Amino acid sequence: MASDTILTLKQITKKFGSFTALHPTDLEIKDGEFFTIVGPSGSGKSTMIRLLVGIDEPTSGQIWLRNQQIEHMPANERPTCMVFQSLALFPHRTVGQNIEFPLKIRGVDPSERKAKALELLELLRLPQGYYSKRVTQCSGGEKQRVALARALAFDPEILFFDEPLSALDYRLRKTLEKELKELHARTGTTFVYITHSLEEAMVMSDRIAIMKAGRFEQIATSDEIYAKPVSRFVAEFMGEVNLFEVEGTSCGSLHGHGVEVHLNGQASELGCALEKGMRGTLMVRPEFVRFLNPGDTCDYVVRGILRAEFALGSRIQYEVETSSGARLTIEKLREDRFMGSVDDEVTLGWDAENSHMIREDLHATA
């Protein structure tokens, strides 16, 4: 992936009357990157993509495509293209005519248009015989590929996607996620993808931007966001998680500062700096919590009652209720499943190296 920046946002803001849909935002997207913006409904991701493609103009701020300022440039004049959720294919035309459309409006010679369309069919792994096939005769997955081929015919510098897979069934969606990732690798085109599906984002992206209430909450690789979320919102958005509110206390072994975590009346010290009186959230993912046998030791130990067991294909998920009423989630591979039963008393544990401290003082949205 190239290191040059292709798209830069400088203090971009969007307001609708008195409502601020997008707060002042800075962003840099690298040339050749697969960058995904993900967030719940109302987070601002649709507003963001409309500004990036030129459907709407920002209230203030700048958008730069390489060395050109484009925030007021109409969408049809930008060297970018959009794949919509609806696909927006021409139903009365053939696959070839759909793919050739952007070349036709540019005045490209018919023979050259056809050659390019056949080349794109091969790139999208569709038989060349589909060139004359009606779009209405294509399956959902085939229509997705035709829409991608037409978008690539524009030869865009950036290809934007607005939740293109959301209407597809699960199996087809998983297939196309992998194909999109492979297509990105083959073309080297910059992909900017909008989705509400965290799973899509993690499968395909080089970097992910988590949005909340018109702001970017965190921008990082999927591994970094999963392991080290900057806020409770991001931690919970990234899937099942166990969170404990903690407060700093004086601990001589940590140069006067540490954290004391109370779980079922037991105090444990975590080896990271947290000043006295400072609050935070201790996070541990379900896959790092384990059932303990007599004699097993861990940095953190919790006792409770096994309340539920759920089969998740290759994994088993458990819920344990502690004496304080808190619920903990544990996940194990099927071959490592817990051999006890619901309503059994259990002891759980995990190590400090598998937990992450979210310090509330270090996270503040701009």
Tab-separated table of C-alpha atoms in Angstrom:
chain	number	residue	atom	x	y	z
A	1	MET	CA	0.000	0.000	0.000
A	2	ALA	CA	1.360	3.398	-0.978
A	3	SER	CA	2.173	5.868	1.775
A	4	ASP	CA	1.036	9.043	-0.034
A	5	THR	CA	-2.160	10.692	1.143
A	6	ILE	CA	-4.873	10.801	-1.521
A	7	LEU	CA	-7.767	12.344	0.439
A	8	THR	CA	-7.534	14.913	3.245
A	9	LEU	CA	-10.304	16.438	5.357
A	10	LYS	CA	-9.578	19.609	7.294
A	11	GLN	CA	-12.122	20.628	9.937
A	12	ILE	CA	-15.061	19.423	7.808
A	13	THR	CA	-18.424	20.304	9.387
A	14	LYS	CA	-22.003	19.703	8.257
A	15	LYS	CA	-25.057	21.333	9.805
A	16	PHE	CA	-28.729	21.043	8.938
A	17	GLY	CA	-30.262	24.141	10.494
A	18	SER	CA	-29.423	24.028	14.199
A	19	PHE	CA	-28.506	20.310	14.070
A	20	THR	CA	-24.822	19.425	13.694
A	21	ALA	CA	-24.636	16.143	11.754
A	22	LEU	CA	-20.846	16.219	11.485
A	23	HIS	CA	-18.635	17.997	13.992
A	24	PRO	CA	-15.274	19.517	12.912
A	25	THR	CA	-13.367	16.522	11.539
A	26	ASP	CA	-9.848	15.898	10.264
A	27	LEU	CA	-8.960	12.779	8.284
A	28	GLU	CA	-6.257	11.444	5.981
A	29	ILE	CA	-6.794	8.448	3.678
A	30	LYS	CA	-3.768	6.851	2.043
A	31	ASP	CA	-3.457	6.130	-1.671
A	32	GLY	CA	-4.374	2.492	-2.304
A	33	GLU	CA	-5.934	2.008	1.141
A	34	PHE	CA	-9.099	0.064	1.957
A	35	PHE	CA	-10.632	2.460	4.486
A	36	THR	CA	-13.954	1.666	6.145
A	37	ILE	CA	-16.232	4.000	8.095
A	38	VAL	CA	-18.533	2.088	10.430
A	39	GLY	CA	-21.047	3.125	13.048
A	40	PRO	CA	-24.639	2.712	14.221
A	41	SER	CA	-27.606	4.461	12.592
A	42	GLY	CA	-27.435	8.199	13.140
A	43	SER	CA	-23.683	8.239	13.741
A	44	GLY	CA	-22.986	10.470	10.726
A	45	LYS	CA	-21.438	7.972	8.313
A	46	SER	CA	-24.004	8.625	5.552
A	47	THR	CA	-23.482	12.367	5.918
A	48	MET	CA	-19.742	11.788	5.640
A	49	ILE	CA	-19.954	9.741	2.424
A	50	ARG	CA	-22.287	12.300	0.795
A	51	LEU	CA	-19.701	15.000	1.449
A	52	LEU	CA	-16.838	12.861	0.169
A	53	VAL	CA	-18.527	12.016	-3.146
A	54	GLY	CA	-19.922	15.521	-3.729
A	55	ILE	CA	-23.649	14.873	-3.278
A	56	ASP	CA	-23.685	17.483	-0.471
A	57	GLU	CA	-21.370	20.362	0.346
A	58	PRO	CA	-19.909	20.880	3.833
A	59	THR	CA	-21.002	23.790	5.979
A	60	SER	CA	-17.343	24.583	6.579
A	61	GLY	CA	-13.912	23.038	6.173
A	62	GLN	CA	-11.865	21.710	3.261
A	63	ILE	CA	-11.622	18.458	1.274
A	64	TRP	CA	-8.428	17.878	-0.701
A	65	LEU	CA	-7.943	15.206	-3.372
A	66	ARG	CA	-4.163	15.079	-3.607
A	67	ASN	CA	-3.313	18.770	-4.260
A	68	GLN	CA	-6.774	19.864	-5.433
A	69	GLN	CA	-9.447	21.379	-3.193
A	70	ILE	CA	-12.789	19.736	-4.103
A	71	GLU	CA	-15.415	20.403	-1.409
A	72	HIS	CA	-17.431	22.604	-3.828
A	73	MET	CA	-16.730	20.522	-6.945
A	74	PRO	CA	-19.855	18.746	-8.339
A	75	ALA	CA	-19.880	14.952	-8.050
A	76	ASN	CA	-19.815	14.434	-11.836
A	77	GLU	CA	-16.608	16.447	-12.150
A	78	ARG	CA	-14.680	14.512	-9.503
A	79	PRO	CA	-12.350	11.620	-10.465
A	80	THR	CA	-14.236	9.366	-8.066
A	81	CYS	CA	-17.131	6.928	-8.324
A	82	MET	CA	-19.797	5.538	-6.025
A	83	VAL	CA	-21.341	2.067	-5.724
A	84	PHE	CA	-24.756	2.567	-4.148
A	85	GLN	CA	-26.710	0.162	-1.980
A	86	SER	CA	-29.394	0.078	-4.699
A	87	LEU	CA	-26.671	-0.519	-7.360
A	88	ALA	CA	-28.569	1.845	-9.759
A	89	LEU	CA	-28.093	-0.415	-12.785
A	90	PHE	CA	-30.095	0.180	-15.985
A	91	PRO	CA	-32.613	-2.707	-16.037
A	92	HIS	CA	-33.495	-2.273	-19.719
A	93	ARG	CA	-29.863	-2.655	-20.826
A	94	THR	CA	-27.484	-5.577	-21.097
A	95	VAL	CA	-24.575	-6.246	-18.774
A	96	GLY	CA	-22.173	-4.947	-21.433
A	97	GLN	CA	-24.194	-1.766	-21.997
A	98	ASN	CA	-24.243	-1.091	-18.262
A	99	ILE	CA	-20.492	-1.490	-17.932
A	100	GLU	CA	-19.820	0.606	-21.047
A	101	PHE	CA	-22.076	3.479	-19.981
A	102	PRO	CA	-19.374	5.721	-18.457
A	103	LEU	CA	-17.151	5.106	-21.477
A	104	LYS	CA	-19.982	5.932	-23.873
A	105	ILE	CA	-20.682	9.310	-22.275
A	106	ARG	CA	-16.970	10.084	-22.631
A	107	GLY	CA	-17.159	9.382	-26.340
A	108	VAL	CA	-14.973	6.277	-26.342
A	109	ASP	CA	-15.040	4.272	-29.597
A	110	PRO	CA	-17.524	1.298	-29.498
A	111	SER	CA	-14.878	-1.357	-30.169
A	112	GLU	CA	-12.681	0.072	-27.414
A	113	ARG	CA	-15.674	0.178	-25.052
A	114	LYS	CA	-16.441	-3.481	-25.665
A	115	ALA	CA	-12.822	-4.516	-25.150
A	116	LYS	CA	-12.778	-2.677	-21.812
A	117	ALA	CA	-16.106	-4.216	-20.761
A	118	LEU	CA	-14.849	-7.730	-21.519
A	119	GLU	CA	-11.657	-6.993	-19.583
A	120	LEU	CA	-13.700	-5.874	-16.563
A	121	LEU	CA	-15.954	-8.936	-16.783
A	122	GLU	CA	-12.831	-11.081	-16.470
A	123	LEU	CA	-11.567	-8.959	-13.582
A	124	LEU	CA	-14.894	-9.434	-11.762
A	125	ARG	CA	-14.878	-13.152	-12.599
A	126	LEU	CA	-17.973	-13.122	-14.784
A	127	PRO	CA	-18.079	-15.171	-18.027
A	128	GLN	CA	-17.617	-13.110	-21.196
A	129	GLY	CA	-20.949	-14.510	-22.385
A	130	TYR	CA	-22.587	-12.232	-19.816
A	131	TYR	CA	-21.744	-9.247	-22.049
A	132	SER	CA	-25.067	-9.705	-23.917
A	133	LYS	CA	-27.097	-10.890	-20.924
A	134	ARG	CA	-29.902	-8.722	-19.567
A	135	VAL	CA	-29.258	-7.315	-16.103
A	136	THR	CA	-32.705	-8.516	-15.058
A	137	GLN	CA	-31.537	-12.090	-15.718
A	138	CYS	CA	-28.615	-11.775	-13.299
A	139	SER	CA	-28.601	-12.961	-9.683
A	140	GLY	CA	-28.031	-10.602	-6.780
A	141	GLY	CA	-24.332	-11.429	-6.597
A	142	GLU	CA	-23.910	-11.042	-10.364
A	143	LYS	CA	-25.582	-7.619	-10.257
A	144	GLN	CA	-23.115	-6.580	-7.541
A	145	ARG	CA	-20.235	-7.569	-9.826
A	146	VAL	CA	-21.748	-5.692	-12.791
A	147	ALA	CA	-22.109	-2.556	-10.640
A	148	LEU	CA	-18.460	-2.866	-9.600
A	149	ALA	CA	-17.357	-3.339	-13.210
A	150	ARG	CA	-19.281	-0.225	-14.272
A	151	ALA	CA	-17.746	1.784	-11.425
A	152	LEU	CA	-14.236	0.643	-12.402
A	153	ALA	CA	-14.930	1.626	-16.025
A	154	PHE	CA	-14.847	5.231	-14.799
A	155	ASP	CA	-11.185	4.560	-13.877
A	156	PRO	CA	-11.722	6.388	-10.563
A	157	GLU	CA	-8.969	7.507	-8.237
A	158	ILE	CA	-11.228	6.592	-5.312
A	159	LEU	CA	-14.092	4.110	-5.314
A	160	PHE	CA	-16.738	4.805	-2.665
A	161	PHE	CA	-19.184	2.181	-1.388
A	162	ASP	CA	-22.437	2.933	0.437
A	163	GLU	CA	-23.429	-0.314	2.208
A	164	PRO	CA	-23.516	-2.302	-1.081
A	165	LEU	CA	-23.894	-5.711	0.584
A	166	SER	CA	-26.523	-4.933	3.208
A	167	ALA	CA	-29.492	-6.307	1.219
A	168	LEU	CA	-27.852	-9.658	0.408
A	169	ASP	CA	-28.253	-12.941	2.256
A	170	TYR	CA	-25.529	-13.945	4.712
A	171	ARG	CA	-23.774	-16.555	2.584
A	172	LEU	CA	-23.555	-14.341	-0.515
A	173	ARG	CA	-22.454	-11.390	1.594
A	174	LYS	CA	-19.560	-13.379	3.060
A	175	THR	CA	-18.485	-14.468	-0.441
A	176	LEU	CA	-18.548	-10.916	-1.781
A	177	GLU	CA	-16.631	-9.569	1.234
A	178	LYS	CA	-13.703	-11.797	0.258
A	179	GLU	CA	-14.067	-10.921	-3.422
A	180	LEU	CA	-14.032	-7.191	-2.649
A	181	LYS	CA	-10.861	-7.591	-0.616
A	182	GLU	CA	-9.244	-9.558	-3.453
A	183	LEU	CA	-10.449	-7.001	-6.029
A	184	HIS	CA	-8.901	-4.211	-4.001
A	185	ALA	CA	-5.586	-6.062	-3.931
A	186	ARG	CA	-5.693	-6.697	-7.708
A	187	THR	CA	-6.616	-3.150	-8.747
A	188	GLY	CA	-4.705	-1.091	-6.173
A	189	THR	CA	-7.560	1.446	-6.246
A	190	THR	CA	-8.366	3.369	-3.069
A	191	PHE	CA	-11.582	1.982	-1.550
A	192	VAL	CA	-13.641	4.005	0.948
A	193	TYR	CA	-16.421	1.839	2.335
A	194	ILE	CA	-19.431	2.747	4.481
A	195	THR	CA	-21.197	0.064	6.525
A	196	HIS	CA	-23.054	-0.548	9.771
A	197	SER	CA	-21.574	-4.069	9.882
A	198	LEU	CA	-18.487	-4.353	12.035
A	199	GLU	CA	-17.898	-7.854	10.666
A	200	GLU	CA	-17.661	-6.512	7.096
A	201	ALA	CA	-15.248	-3.820	8.211
A	202	MET	CA	-12.932	-6.250	10.023
A	203	VAL	CA	-12.805	-8.735	7.140
A	204	MET	CA	-11.911	-6.243	4.417
A	205	SER	CA	-10.260	-3.112	5.772
A	206	ASP	CA	-6.730	-1.823	6.161
A	207	ARG	CA	-8.049	0.722	8.673
A	208	ILE	CA	-11.411	1.281	10.325
A	209	ALA	CA	-12.969	4.538	11.541
A	210	ILE	CA	-15.628	4.129	14.248
A	211	MET	CA	-18.199	6.936	14.201
A	212	LYS	CA	-20.419	8.136	17.017
A	213	ALA	CA	-22.703	11.182	17.052
A	214	GLY	CA	-20.975	12.939	14.145
A	215	ARG	CA	-17.422	12.324	15.303
A	216	PHE	CA	-14.697	9.751	14.732
A	217	GLU	CA	-14.353	7.896	18.014
A	218	GLN	CA	-11.279	5.894	16.933
A	219	ILE	CA	-9.328	5.303	13.699
A	220	ALA	CA	-6.951	2.335	13.612
A	221	THR	CA	-6.450	-1.186	12.292
A	222	SER	CA	-9.071	-3.757	13.265
A	223	ASP	CA	-6.586	-5.548	15.550
A	224	GLU	CA	-5.742	-2.347	17.420
A	225	ILE	CA	-9.369	-1.300	17.839
A	226	TYR	CA	-10.332	-4.776	19.024
A	227	ALA	CA	-7.477	-5.076	21.532
A	228	LYS	CA	-7.130	-1.443	22.645
A	229	PRO	CA	-10.366	0.531	22.249
A	230	VAL	CA	-10.095	4.146	23.381
A	231	SER	CA	-13.594	4.305	24.894
A	232	ARG	CA	-16.320	2.169	26.371
A	233	PHE	CA	-18.438	2.849	23.261
A	234	VAL	CA	-15.780	1.391	20.948
A	235	ALA	CA	-15.179	-1.580	23.264
A	236	GLU	CA	-18.870	-2.490	23.245
A	237	PHE	CA	-19.266	-1.754	19.530
A	238	MET	CA	-16.495	-4.249	18.714
A	239	GLY	CA	-18.540	-7.170	20.033
A	240	GLU	CA	-19.025	-9.113	23.262
A	241	VAL	CA	-16.888	-7.727	26.066
A	242	ASN	CA	-16.576	-7.742	29.860
A	243	LEU	CA	-16.176	-4.295	31.417
A	244	PHE	CA	-15.446	-3.330	35.039
A	245	GLU	CA	-15.489	0.186	36.470
A	246	VAL	CA	-12.288	0.819	38.418
A	247	GLU	CA	-10.690	3.638	40.363
A	248	GLY	CA	-7.038	4.413	41.052
A	249	THR	CA	-5.614	3.943	44.552
A	250	SER	CA	-2.122	4.287	45.991
A	251	CYS	CA	-0.039	1.154	45.414
A	252	GLY	CA	3.555	1.249	46.572
A	253	SER	CA	4.695	-1.473	44.181
A	254	LEU	CA	3.696	0.756	41.247
A	255	HIS	CA	5.689	3.809	42.325
A	256	GLY	CA	2.767	5.144	44.322
A	257	HIS	CA	0.165	4.708	41.626
A	258	GLY	CA	-1.830	1.729	40.470
A	259	VAL	CA	-5.334	0.438	40.327
A	260	GLU	CA	-7.272	-1.720	42.712
A	261	VAL	CA	-10.073	-3.730	41.143
A	262	HIS	CA	-12.773	-5.231	43.340
A	263	LEU	CA	-14.334	-8.412	41.981
A	264	ASN	CA	-16.541	-10.393	44.331
A	265	GLY	CA	-14.950	-8.652	47.277
A	266	GLN	CA	-11.392	-9.532	46.222
A	267	ALA	CA	-8.944	-6.731	45.498
A	268	SER	CA	-6.416	-7.123	42.683
A	269	GLU	CA	-3.681	-4.782	41.531
A	270	LEU	CA	-3.228	-4.085	37.813
A	271	GLY	CA	0.244	-3.239	36.563
A	272	CYS	CA	-0.533	0.013	34.768
A	273	ALA	CA	-0.461	3.637	35.845
A	274	LEU	CA	-3.754	5.069	37.056
A	275	GLU	CA	-3.501	8.029	39.366
A	276	LYS	CA	-5.268	8.030	42.696
A	277	GLY	CA	-8.905	9.062	42.308
A	278	MET	CA	-8.869	8.628	38.528
A	279	ARG	CA	-11.608	6.441	37.086
A	280	GLY	CA	-11.418	4.013	34.201
A	281	THR	CA	-12.837	0.842	32.707
A	282	LEU	CA	-11.053	-2.493	32.778
A	283	MET	CA	-11.824	-4.549	29.669
A	284	VAL	CA	-11.330	-8.264	29.076
A	285	ARG	CA	-12.566	-10.050	25.966
A	286	PRO	CA	-14.601	-13.266	26.481
A	287	GLU	CA	-11.989	-15.477	24.802
A	288	PHE	CA	-9.388	-14.569	27.477
A	289	VAL	CA	-11.581	-15.595	30.425
A	290	ARG	CA	-11.156	-19.244	31.413
A	291	PHE	CA	-12.750	-21.721	33.770
A	292	LEU	CA	-10.367	-22.512	36.645
A	293	ASN	CA	-9.793	-25.853	38.291
A	294	PRO	CA	-8.674	-26.188	41.948
A	295	GLY	CA	-5.055	-25.023	42.195
A	296	ASP	CA	-5.156	-22.861	39.039
A	297	THR	CA	-3.980	-19.274	39.498
A	298	CYS	CA	-4.743	-16.031	37.635
A	299	ASP	CA	-4.236	-12.309	38.201
A	300	TYR	CA	-8.009	-11.940	38.497
A	301	VAL	CA	-10.384	-14.523	39.956
A	302	VAL	CA	-14.194	-14.348	39.899
A	303	ARG	CA	-16.695	-16.831	41.301
A	304	GLY	CA	-20.278	-17.213	40.214
A	305	ILE	CA	-23.069	-19.403	38.820
A	306	LEU	CA	-23.176	-20.600	35.220
A	307	ARG	CA	-26.513	-19.279	33.945
A	308	ALA	CA	-26.508	-20.002	30.193
A	309	GLU	CA	-24.684	-21.794	27.394
A	310	PHE	CA	-25.051	-20.900	23.696
A	311	ALA	CA	-23.774	-22.867	20.699
A	312	LEU	CA	-22.181	-20.537	18.108
A	313	GLY	CA	-20.959	-23.001	15.508
A	314	SER	CA	-17.276	-23.575	16.186
A	315	ARG	CA	-17.518	-21.683	19.500
A	316	ILE	CA	-19.480	-22.022	22.735
A	317	GLN	CA	-20.505	-18.917	24.679
A	318	TYR	CA	-21.252	-18.976	28.411
A	319	GLU	CA	-22.837	-16.471	30.778
A	320	VAL	CA	-21.871	-16.466	34.439
A	321	GLU	CA	-23.627	-14.447	37.144
A	322	THR	CA	-21.455	-13.217	40.015
A	323	SER	CA	-22.639	-12.739	43.588
A	324	SER	CA	-22.967	-8.999	42.912
A	325	GLY	CA	-25.390	-9.694	40.050
A	326	ALA	CA	-22.923	-8.833	37.280
A	327	ARG	CA	-22.907	-10.981	34.116
A	328	LEU	CA	-19.650	-12.200	32.578
A	329	THR	CA	-19.346	-13.669	29.080
A	330	ILE	CA	-16.884	-16.456	28.253
A	331	GLU	CA	-16.177	-17.934	24.820
A	332	LYS	CA	-14.424	-21.236	24.139
A	333	LEU	CA	-13.725	-23.301	21.066
A	334	ARG	CA	-16.095	-26.219	20.797
A	335	GLU	CA	-13.296	-28.699	21.531
A	336	ASP	CA	-12.459	-26.795	24.749
A	337	ARG	CA	-16.037	-26.564	26.001
A	338	PHE	CA	-16.790	-26.516	29.725
A	339	MET	CA	-17.945	-29.951	30.845
A	340	GLY	CA	-20.199	-28.732	33.652
A	341	SER	CA	-23.876	-27.785	33.524
A	342	VAL	CA	-26.053	-24.699	33.852
A	343	ASP	CA	-26.487	-23.674	37.527
A	344	ASP	CA	-23.080	-25.094	38.483
A	345	GLU	CA	-20.857	-22.954	40.719
A	346	VAL	CA	-17.771	-21.967	38.707
A	347	THR	CA	-14.524	-20.088	39.196
A	348	LEU	CA	-13.264	-17.859	36.390
A	349	GLY	CA	-9.955	-16.126	35.865
A	350	TRP	CA	-7.806	-14.137	33.470
A	351	ASP	CA	-4.381	-12.524	33.442
A	352	ALA	CA	-3.550	-8.825	33.528
A	353	GLU	CA	-1.735	-9.041	30.170
A	354	ASN	CA	-5.036	-10.012	28.546
A	355	SER	CA	-6.933	-7.031	29.913
A	356	HIS	CA	-6.958	-3.411	28.730
A	357	MET	CA	-7.457	-0.251	30.753
A	358	ILE	CA	-9.644	2.424	29.154
A	359	ARG	CA	-8.626	5.615	30.910
A	360	GLU	CA	-11.440	8.111	30.801
A	361	ASP	CA	-9.065	11.078	31.062
A	362	LEU	CA	-7.251	10.061	27.871
A	363	HIS	CA	-10.314	9.941	25.647
A	364	ALA	CA	-12.189	13.048	24.675
A	365	THR	CA	-13.892	13.561	21.340
A	366	ALA	CA	-13.014	16.710	19.436
